[in-house]
Amino acid sequence: MEENQTMVTEFILLGFGLGPRIHKFLFGLFSLFYIFTLLGNGVILGLISLDSRLHTPMYFLLSNLAIVDIAYACNTVPQMLVNLLNPTKPISFAGCLTQTYLFLTFALTECLLLVVMSYDRYVAICQPLRYPAIMSWRVCFTLAATSWTCASLLALVNVALLLRLPFCGPHEINHFFCEILSVLKLACADTRLDQLFIFAACVFVLVGPLCLVLVSYTRILSDILSIQFGEGRRKAFSTCSSHLCVVGLFFGSAIIMYMAPKSHHPEEQLKILFLFYSFFNPMLNPLIYSLRNAEVKGALRRALCKESHS
């Protein structure tokens, strides 16, 4: 068995399986998305770090989300862009497992951060007088560190279970990155334990957190409806509804990919869902969570004015 396991030292990512001309078009399109993702999240990080008015728990959590989104894109997109131009370029076994580990870490961290952020908004809107005491810097740092730690450990267990499996061919992964379920299909052994752990982890970091997020926003929306001023109600409802759209798309697509019966969702459709994780979610988060915010807009104007006067 050990001899067979060493037979596969690299993998080929099959990607989208389209023609060369379409690959070149996708390369240009995805390159633009990648640049927008890095720029949008980079601007958010820069504004939060430079403007003292944004040194609050809410923006600290948003900066963590921006870091996750940049890491997401940097983990999967460059390899995909390379494969669009050179579909036969292999990725090493170690490189593939590293990519799997990092993707899982960032995906799980974002799930947990979204729960923390929804709780932060719940306290800010529903219990504003107690907000400084409940969401102190100590609590905020602890919640963020716990999100990163739990995600890293869960990802590590997944990859450790993957490492125990023999891979004796074929070596072609039907995906544009080393997604764990696609890698498992190449194992020459029983993968039921791995799949069971993935399902249990999904219940812990998808179903549970989604329920907590929905409870938080339900309480928030009920408080918004009690606001007497129409303009204040409109702004609060607009913010919460856009947040819920992102949360719904993020958790919904993840549940479909990892918990729904696979026979109902062909692999090509699942690749499109993974594109949401790699491109659209990291690109939209700065627009929805930050750049629509009046405080962030003010910080951006101050930074631009300061630059023009210098």
mmCIF file of C-alpha atoms in Angstrom:
data_model
loop_
_atom_site.group_PDB
_atom_site.id
_atom_site.type_symbol
_atom_site.label_atom_id
_atom_site.label_comp_id
_atom_site.label_asym_id
_atom_site.label_seq_id
_atom_site.Cartn_x
_atom_site.Cartn_y
_atom_site.Cartn_z
ATOM 1 C CA MET A 1 0.000 0.000 0.000
ATOM 2 C CA GLU A 2 2.799 2.473 0.776
ATOM 3 C CA GLU A 3 4.339 1.763 -2.602
ATOM 4 C CA ASN A 4 1.055 2.573 -4.316
ATOM 5 C CA GLN A 5 0.627 5.740 -2.286
ATOM 6 C CA THR A 6 3.904 7.141 -3.548
ATOM 7 C CA MET A 7 2.949 6.530 -7.178
ATOM 8 C CA VAL A 8 0.995 9.813 -7.362
ATOM 9 C CA THR A 9 3.349 12.717 -6.676
ATOM 10 C CA GLU A 10 1.409 15.381 -8.575
ATOM 11 C CA PHE A 11 -2.076 16.117 -9.859
ATOM 12 C CA ILE A 12 -3.527 17.696 -12.983
ATOM 13 C CA LEU A 13 -6.393 20.156 -12.433
ATOM 14 C CA LEU A 14 -8.887 19.696 -15.275
ATOM 15 C CA GLY A 15 -10.516 23.083 -14.688
ATOM 16 C CA PHE A 16 -13.486 23.962 -16.880
ATOM 17 C CA GLY A 17 -12.698 21.773 -19.895
ATOM 18 C CA LEU A 18 -13.549 24.478 -22.444
ATOM 19 C CA GLY A 19 -11.785 25.526 -25.629
ATOM 20 C CA PRO A 20 -8.562 27.616 -25.738
ATOM 21 C CA ARG A 21 -10.365 30.781 -26.905
ATOM 22 C CA ILE A 22 -12.873 30.618 -24.059
ATOM 23 C CA HIS A 23 -10.012 29.922 -21.643
ATOM 24 C CA LYS A 24 -8.278 33.115 -22.764
ATOM 25 C CA PHE A 25 -11.505 35.087 -22.316
ATOM 26 C CA LEU A 26 -11.999 33.615 -18.832
ATOM 27 C CA PHE A 27 -8.375 34.392 -18.003
ATOM 28 C CA GLY A 28 -8.950 38.085 -18.743
ATOM 29 C CA LEU A 29 -12.301 38.193 -16.949
ATOM 30 C CA PHE A 30 -11.092 36.355 -13.847
ATOM 31 C CA SER A 31 -7.924 38.455 -13.740
ATOM 32 C CA LEU A 32 -10.099 41.587 -13.520
ATOM 33 C CA PHE A 33 -12.207 40.028 -10.750
ATOM 34 C CA TYR A 34 -9.028 39.069 -8.914
ATOM 35 C CA ILE A 35 -7.657 42.626 -9.140
ATOM 36 C CA PHE A 36 -10.976 44.113 -7.953
ATOM 37 C CA THR A 37 -11.038 41.687 -5.025
ATOM 38 C CA LEU A 38 -7.522 42.603 -3.921
ATOM 39 C CA LEU A 39 -8.115 46.331 -4.414
ATOM 40 C CA GLY A 40 -11.494 46.420 -2.662
ATOM 41 C CA ASN A 41 -10.381 44.468 0.385
ATOM 42 C CA GLY A 42 -7.000 46.226 0.409
ATOM 43 C CA VAL A 43 -8.730 49.633 0.510
ATOM 44 C CA ILE A 44 -10.872 48.477 3.437
ATOM 45 C CA LEU A 45 -7.819 47.262 5.367
ATOM 46 C CA GLY A 46 -5.939 50.480 4.643
ATOM 47 C CA LEU A 47 -8.803 52.745 5.717
ATOM 48 C CA ILE A 48 -9.431 50.812 8.931
ATOM 49 C CA SER A 49 -5.758 50.823 9.895
ATOM 50 C CA LEU A 50 -5.139 54.511 9.038
ATOM 51 C CA ASP A 51 -8.344 56.161 10.307
ATOM 52 C CA SER A 52 -8.614 56.205 14.112
ATOM 53 C CA ARG A 53 -12.398 56.708 13.882
ATOM 54 C CA LEU A 54 -12.675 53.194 12.494
ATOM 55 C CA HIS A 55 -10.763 51.613 15.376
ATOM 56 C CA THR A 56 -13.869 49.936 16.784
ATOM 57 C CA PRO A 57 -14.832 46.281 17.320
ATOM 58 C CA MET A 58 -17.130 46.268 14.273
ATOM 59 C CA TYR A 59 -14.388 47.436 11.925
ATOM 60 C CA PHE A 60 -11.868 45.118 13.548
ATOM 61 C CA LEU A 61 -14.162 42.222 12.572
ATOM 62 C CA LEU A 62 -14.564 43.693 9.075
ATOM 63 C CA SER A 63 -10.782 43.853 8.717
ATOM 64 C CA ASN A 64 -10.609 40.151 9.614
ATOM 65 C CA LEU A 65 -13.209 39.440 6.939
ATOM 66 C CA ALA A 66 -11.174 41.427 4.400
ATOM 67 C CA ILE A 67 -8.048 39.422 5.285
ATOM 68 C CA VAL A 68 -9.984 36.176 4.793
ATOM 69 C CA ASP A 69 -11.292 37.330 1.414
ATOM 70 C CA ILE A 70 -7.821 38.332 0.185
ATOM 71 C CA ALA A 71 -6.428 35.001 1.397
ATOM 72 C CA TYR A 72 -9.281 33.125 -0.337
ATOM 73 C CA ALA A 73 -8.508 34.729 -3.655
ATOM 74 C CA CYS A 74 -4.726 34.343 -3.356
ATOM 75 C CA ASN A 75 -5.081 30.658 -2.488
ATOM 76 C CA THR A 76 -7.196 29.526 -5.443
ATOM 77 C CA VAL A 77 -7.199 32.142 -8.214
ATOM 78 C CA PRO A 78 -3.500 32.257 -9.291
ATOM 79 C CA GLN A 79 -3.404 28.489 -9.809
ATOM 80 C CA MET A 80 -6.652 28.651 -11.764
ATOM 81 C CA LEU A 81 -5.325 31.449 -13.991
ATOM 82 C CA VAL A 82 -2.178 29.419 -14.703
ATOM 83 C CA ASN A 83 -4.294 26.395 -15.626
ATOM 84 C CA LEU A 84 -6.452 28.445 -17.998
ATOM 85 C CA LEU A 85 -3.341 29.237 -20.061
ATOM 86 C CA ASN A 86 -1.585 25.893 -19.501
ATOM 87 C CA PRO A 87 -4.156 23.168 -18.673
ATOM 88 C CA THR A 88 -1.536 20.416 -18.451
ATOM 89 C CA LYS A 89 0.630 22.145 -15.829
ATOM 90 C CA PRO A 90 0.622 19.865 -12.752
ATOM 91 C CA ILE A 91 0.429 20.747 -9.079
ATOM 92 C CA SER A 92 2.515 18.749 -6.609
ATOM 93 C CA PHE A 93 0.919 16.438 -4.059
ATOM 94 C CA ALA A 94 2.181 18.622 -1.192
ATOM 95 C CA GLY A 95 1.064 21.790 -2.965
ATOM 96 C CA CYS A 96 -2.378 20.325 -3.555
ATOM 97 C CA LEU A 97 -2.884 19.366 0.107
ATOM 98 C CA THR A 98 -1.595 22.775 1.203
ATOM 99 C CA GLN A 99 -4.160 24.446 -1.044
ATOM 100 C CA THR A 100 -6.887 22.200 0.378
ATOM 101 C CA TYR A 101 -5.887 23.051 3.947
ATOM 102 C CA LEU A 102 -5.773 26.799 3.304
ATOM 103 C CA PHE A 103 -9.101 26.813 1.464
ATOM 104 C CA LEU A 104 -10.804 24.947 4.306
ATOM 105 C CA THR A 105 -9.216 27.243 6.908
ATOM 106 C CA PHE A 106 -10.391 30.417 5.185
ATOM 107 C CA ALA A 107 -13.854 29.043 4.366
ATOM 108 C CA LEU A 108 -14.467 27.871 7.933
ATOM 109 C CA THR A 109 -13.079 31.115 9.361
ATOM 110 C CA GLU A 110 -15.482 33.154 7.245
ATOM 111 C CA CYS A 111 -18.427 31.054 8.448
ATOM 112 C CA LEU A 112 -17.538 31.723 12.078
ATOM 113 C CA LEU A 113 -16.704 35.403 11.495
ATOM 114 C CA LEU A 114 -20.115 35.976 9.913
ATOM 115 C CA VAL A 115 -21.707 34.644 13.110
ATOM 116 C CA VAL A 116 -19.588 36.951 15.270
ATOM 117 C CA MET A 117 -20.412 39.921 13.032
ATOM 118 C CA SER A 118 -24.142 39.212 13.184
ATOM 119 C CA TYR A 119 -23.930 39.030 16.985
ATOM 120 C CA ASP A 120 -22.016 42.332 17.008
ATOM 121 C CA ARG A 121 -24.784 43.998 14.953
ATOM 122 C CA TYR A 122 -27.460 42.445 17.165
ATOM 123 C CA VAL A 123 -25.913 43.922 20.306
ATOM 124 C CA ALA A 124 -25.309 47.302 18.615
ATOM 125 C CA ILE A 125 -28.921 47.650 17.411
ATOM 126 C CA CYS A 126 -30.925 45.780 20.038
ATOM 127 C CA GLN A 127 -28.853 46.593 23.145
ATOM 128 C CA PRO A 128 -26.978 49.814 22.273
ATOM 129 C CA LEU A 129 -26.476 50.953 25.879
ATOM 130 C CA ARG A 130 -24.763 47.696 26.803
ATOM 131 C CA TYR A 131 -22.708 47.466 23.588
ATOM 132 C CA PRO A 132 -19.412 48.844 25.011
ATOM 133 C CA ALA A 133 -19.569 46.380 27.907
ATOM 134 C CA ILE A 134 -20.634 43.331 25.890
ATOM 135 C CA MET A 135 -18.435 43.875 22.816
ATOM 136 C CA SER A 136 -15.298 45.041 24.585
ATOM 137 C CA TRP A 137 -11.945 44.810 22.821
ATOM 138 C CA ARG A 138 -11.061 41.762 24.898
ATOM 139 C CA VAL A 139 -14.252 39.953 23.858
ATOM 140 C CA CYS A 140 -13.773 41.018 20.242
ATOM 141 C CA PHE A 141 -10.178 39.738 20.080
ATOM 142 C CA THR A 142 -11.214 36.483 21.766
ATOM 143 C CA LEU A 143 -14.075 35.840 19.324
ATOM 144 C CA ALA A 144 -11.903 36.564 16.291
ATOM 145 C CA ALA A 145 -9.014 34.422 17.570
ATOM 146 C CA THR A 146 -11.425 31.584 18.383
ATOM 147 C CA SER A 147 -12.838 31.725 14.844
ATOM 148 C CA TRP A 148 -9.368 31.439 13.280
ATOM 149 C CA THR A 149 -8.233 28.726 15.716
ATOM 150 C CA CYS A 150 -11.319 26.506 15.377
ATOM 151 C CA ALA A 151 -11.221 26.808 11.593
ATOM 152 C CA SER A 152 -7.502 25.940 11.437
ATOM 153 C CA LEU A 153 -7.936 22.890 13.668
ATOM 154 C CA LEU A 154 -10.940 21.564 11.741
ATOM 155 C CA ALA A 155 -9.066 22.017 8.459
ATOM 156 C CA LEU A 156 -6.017 20.285 9.924
ATOM 157 C CA VAL A 157 -8.077 17.242 10.943
ATOM 158 C CA ASN A 158 -9.597 17.059 7.445
ATOM 159 C CA VAL A 159 -6.173 17.120 5.798
ATOM 160 C CA ALA A 160 -4.755 14.623 8.333
ATOM 161 C CA LEU A 161 -7.545 12.190 7.431
ATOM 162 C CA LEU A 162 -6.769 12.801 3.759
ATOM 163 C CA LEU A 163 -3.063 12.084 4.264
ATOM 164 C CA ARG A 164 -3.723 8.585 5.564
ATOM 165 C CA LEU A 165 -5.298 7.553 2.237
ATOM 166 C CA PRO A 166 -3.349 5.945 -0.630
ATOM 167 C CA PHE A 167 -3.436 7.630 -4.053
ATOM 168 C CA CYS A 168 -2.504 5.232 -6.814
ATOM 169 C CA GLY A 169 -4.051 6.931 -9.832
ATOM 170 C CA PRO A 170 -5.679 8.446 -11.774
ATOM 171 C CA HIS A 171 -4.126 11.816 -10.988
ATOM 172 C CA GLU A 172 -6.623 14.164 -12.687
ATOM 173 C CA ILE A 173 -8.779 16.323 -10.373
ATOM 174 C CA ASN A 174 -12.021 17.418 -12.009
ATOM 175 C CA HIS A 175 -11.884 20.929 -10.556
ATOM 176 C CA PHE A 176 -10.027 24.236 -10.882
ATOM 177 C CA PHE A 177 -8.355 23.826 -7.476
ATOM 178 C CA CYS A 178 -7.682 21.037 -4.970
ATOM 179 C CA GLU A 179 -11.153 20.890 -3.447
ATOM 180 C CA ILE A 180 -11.316 18.183 -0.781
ATOM 181 C CA LEU A 181 -14.250 16.170 -2.169
ATOM 182 C CA SER A 182 -12.691 16.123 -5.633
ATOM 183 C CA VAL A 183 -9.368 14.935 -4.182
ATOM 184 C CA LEU A 184 -11.121 12.218 -2.154
ATOM 185 C CA LYS A 185 -12.530 10.715 -5.361
ATOM 186 C CA LEU A 186 -8.968 9.806 -6.420
ATOM 187 C CA ALA A 187 -8.177 7.813 -3.270
ATOM 188 C CA CYS A 188 -7.743 4.064 -3.655
ATOM 189 C CA ALA A 189 -9.349 3.268 -0.283
ATOM 190 C CA ASP A 190 -12.547 3.631 1.708
ATOM 191 C CA THR A 191 -13.262 7.348 2.250
ATOM 192 C CA ARG A 192 -16.407 7.006 4.384
ATOM 193 C CA LEU A 193 -14.645 8.256 7.523
ATOM 194 C CA ASP A 194 -13.471 11.380 5.682
ATOM 195 C CA GLN A 195 -16.936 12.040 4.294
ATOM 196 C CA LEU A 196 -18.527 11.501 7.695
ATOM 197 C CA PHE A 197 -16.154 13.996 9.310
ATOM 198 C CA ILE A 198 -16.804 16.535 6.548
ATOM 199 C CA PHE A 199 -20.544 16.190 7.091
ATOM 200 C CA ALA A 200 -20.176 16.557 10.876
ATOM 201 C CA ALA A 201 -17.950 19.620 10.399
ATOM 202 C CA CYS A 202 -20.569 21.129 8.080
ATOM 203 C CA VAL A 203 -23.230 20.722 10.743
ATOM 204 C CA PHE A 204 -20.926 22.472 13.222
ATOM 205 C CA VAL A 205 -19.779 25.378 11.025
ATOM 206 C CA LEU A 206 -22.654 25.723 8.541
ATOM 207 C CA VAL A 207 -26.014 24.649 9.958
ATOM 208 C CA GLY A 208 -25.346 25.797 13.544
ATOM 209 C CA PRO A 209 -23.852 29.189 12.620
ATOM 210 C CA LEU A 210 -26.543 29.801 9.982
ATOM 211 C CA CYS A 211 -29.234 29.288 12.617
ATOM 212 C CA LEU A 212 -27.460 31.726 14.957
ATOM 213 C CA VAL A 213 -27.121 34.311 12.173
ATOM 214 C CA LEU A 214 -30.813 34.000 11.280
ATOM 215 C CA VAL A 215 -31.826 34.377 14.934
ATOM 216 C CA SER A 216 -29.662 37.500 15.278
ATOM 217 C CA TYR A 217 -31.037 39.148 12.149
ATOM 218 C CA THR A 218 -34.613 38.179 13.021
ATOM 219 C CA ARG A 219 -34.232 40.046 16.312
ATOM 220 C CA ILE A 220 -32.569 42.950 14.491
ATOM 221 C CA LEU A 221 -35.356 43.184 11.904
ATOM 222 C CA SER A 222 -38.041 43.103 14.585
ATOM 223 C CA ASP A 223 -36.331 46.035 16.299
ATOM 224 C CA ILE A 224 -35.972 47.872 12.977
ATOM 225 C CA LEU A 225 -39.714 47.600 12.367
ATOM 226 C CA SER A 226 -40.312 49.390 15.660
ATOM 227 C CA ILE A 227 -38.242 52.410 14.542
ATOM 228 C CA GLN A 228 -40.570 55.415 14.207
ATOM 229 C CA PHE A 229 -38.551 57.430 11.687
ATOM 230 C CA GLY A 230 -39.007 56.233 8.120
ATOM 231 C CA GLU A 231 -35.518 57.232 6.948
ATOM 232 C CA GLY A 232 -33.777 55.465 9.847
ATOM 233 C CA ARG A 233 -35.887 52.365 9.289
ATOM 234 C CA ARG A 234 -35.130 52.409 5.549
ATOM 235 C CA LYS A 235 -31.359 52.668 6.042
ATOM 236 C CA ALA A 236 -31.247 49.976 8.732
ATOM 237 C CA PHE A 237 -33.446 47.634 6.682
ATOM 238 C CA SER A 238 -31.330 48.210 3.552
ATOM 239 C CA THR A 239 -28.132 47.376 5.450
ATOM 240 C CA CYS A 240 -29.523 44.231 7.085
ATOM 241 C CA SER A 241 -31.165 42.944 3.898
ATOM 242 C CA SER A 242 -27.905 43.242 1.948
ATOM 243 C CA HIS A 243 -26.029 41.470 4.756
ATOM 244 C CA LEU A 244 -28.623 38.692 4.728
ATOM 245 C CA CYS A 245 -28.228 38.277 0.955
ATOM 246 C CA VAL A 246 -24.484 37.674 1.359
ATOM 247 C CA VAL A 247 -25.024 35.326 4.302
ATOM 248 C CA GLY A 248 -27.726 33.416 2.426
ATOM 249 C CA LEU A 249 -25.611 32.994 -0.714
ATOM 250 C CA PHE A 250 -22.491 32.023 1.252
ATOM 251 C CA PHE A 251 -24.115 29.479 3.572
ATOM 252 C CA GLY A 252 -26.647 28.275 0.994
ATOM 253 C CA SER A 253 -24.056 27.444 -1.653
ATOM 254 C CA ALA A 254 -21.805 25.779 0.954
ATOM 255 C CA ILE A 255 -24.675 23.591 2.212
ATOM 256 C CA ILE A 256 -25.522 22.584 -1.364
ATOM 257 C CA MET A 257 -21.886 21.677 -2.094
ATOM 258 C CA TYR A 258 -21.124 19.710 1.059
ATOM 259 C CA MET A 259 -24.420 18.454 2.487
ATOM 260 C CA ALA A 260 -26.862 17.940 -0.407
ATOM 261 C CA PRO A 261 -26.923 14.593 -2.276
ATOM 262 C CA LYS A 262 -24.245 14.815 -4.958
ATOM 263 C CA SER A 263 -26.374 13.073 -7.600
ATOM 264 C CA HIS A 264 -28.642 16.130 -7.707
ATOM 265 C CA HIS A 265 -25.803 18.521 -8.549
ATOM 266 C CA PRO A 266 -23.478 17.720 -11.491
ATOM 267 C CA GLU A 267 -19.814 18.541 -11.039
ATOM 268 C CA GLU A 268 -19.913 21.393 -13.559
ATOM 269 C CA GLN A 269 -22.667 23.110 -11.555
ATOM 270 C CA LEU A 270 -20.640 22.704 -8.363
ATOM 271 C CA LYS A 271 -17.669 24.410 -10.041
ATOM 272 C CA ILE A 272 -19.873 27.445 -10.663
ATOM 273 C CA LEU A 273 -20.813 27.502 -6.984
ATOM 274 C CA PHE A 274 -17.148 27.384 -6.042
ATOM 275 C CA LEU A 275 -16.561 30.377 -8.313
ATOM 276 C CA PHE A 276 -18.849 32.295 -5.966
ATOM 277 C CA TYR A 277 -16.475 31.504 -3.103
ATOM 278 C CA SER A 278 -13.362 32.322 -5.092
ATOM 279 C CA PHE A 279 -14.521 35.490 -6.855
ATOM 280 C CA PHE A 280 -17.924 36.919 -6.225
ATOM 281 C CA ASN A 281 -18.161 36.613 -2.446
ATOM 282 C CA PRO A 282 -14.696 38.139 -1.750
ATOM 283 C CA MET A 283 -15.371 40.845 -4.355
ATOM 284 C CA LEU A 284 -18.856 41.742 -3.062
ATOM 285 C CA ASN A 285 -18.068 41.747 0.661
ATOM 286 C CA PRO A 286 -16.203 45.106 0.612
ATOM 287 C CA LEU A 287 -19.092 46.720 -1.286
ATOM 288 C CA ILE A 288 -21.836 45.346 0.935
ATOM 289 C CA TYR A 289 -20.231 45.403 4.374
ATOM 290 C CA SER A 290 -17.984 48.454 4.135
ATOM 291 C CA LEU A 291 -18.034 50.728 1.096
ATOM 292 C CA ARG A 292 -21.806 51.342 1.446
ATOM 293 C CA ASN A 293 -21.183 52.422 5.032
ATOM 294 C CA ALA A 294 -21.271 56.189 5.727
ATOM 295 C CA GLU A 295 -18.311 55.994 8.129
ATOM 296 C CA VAL A 296 -16.152 54.170 5.588
ATOM 297 C CA LYS A 297 -17.150 56.622 2.854
ATOM 298 C CA GLY A 298 -16.166 59.467 5.189
ATOM 299 C CA ALA A 299 -12.804 57.838 5.922
ATOM 300 C CA LEU A 300 -12.216 57.382 2.181
ATOM 301 C CA ARG A 301 -13.008 61.056 1.495
ATOM 302 C CA ARG A 302 -10.670 62.173 4.280
ATOM 303 C CA ALA A 303 -7.886 59.957 2.951
ATOM 304 C CA LEU A 304 -8.345 61.314 -0.595
ATOM 305 C CA CYS A 305 -8.453 64.918 0.600
ATOM 306 C CA LYS A 306 -5.329 64.392 2.695
ATOM 307 C CA GLU A 307 -3.553 62.888 -0.302
ATOM 308 C CA SER A 308 -4.586 65.764 -2.600
ATOM 309 C CA HIS A 309 -3.363 68.405 -0.106
ATOM 310 C CA SER A 310 -0.017 66.706 0.514
#
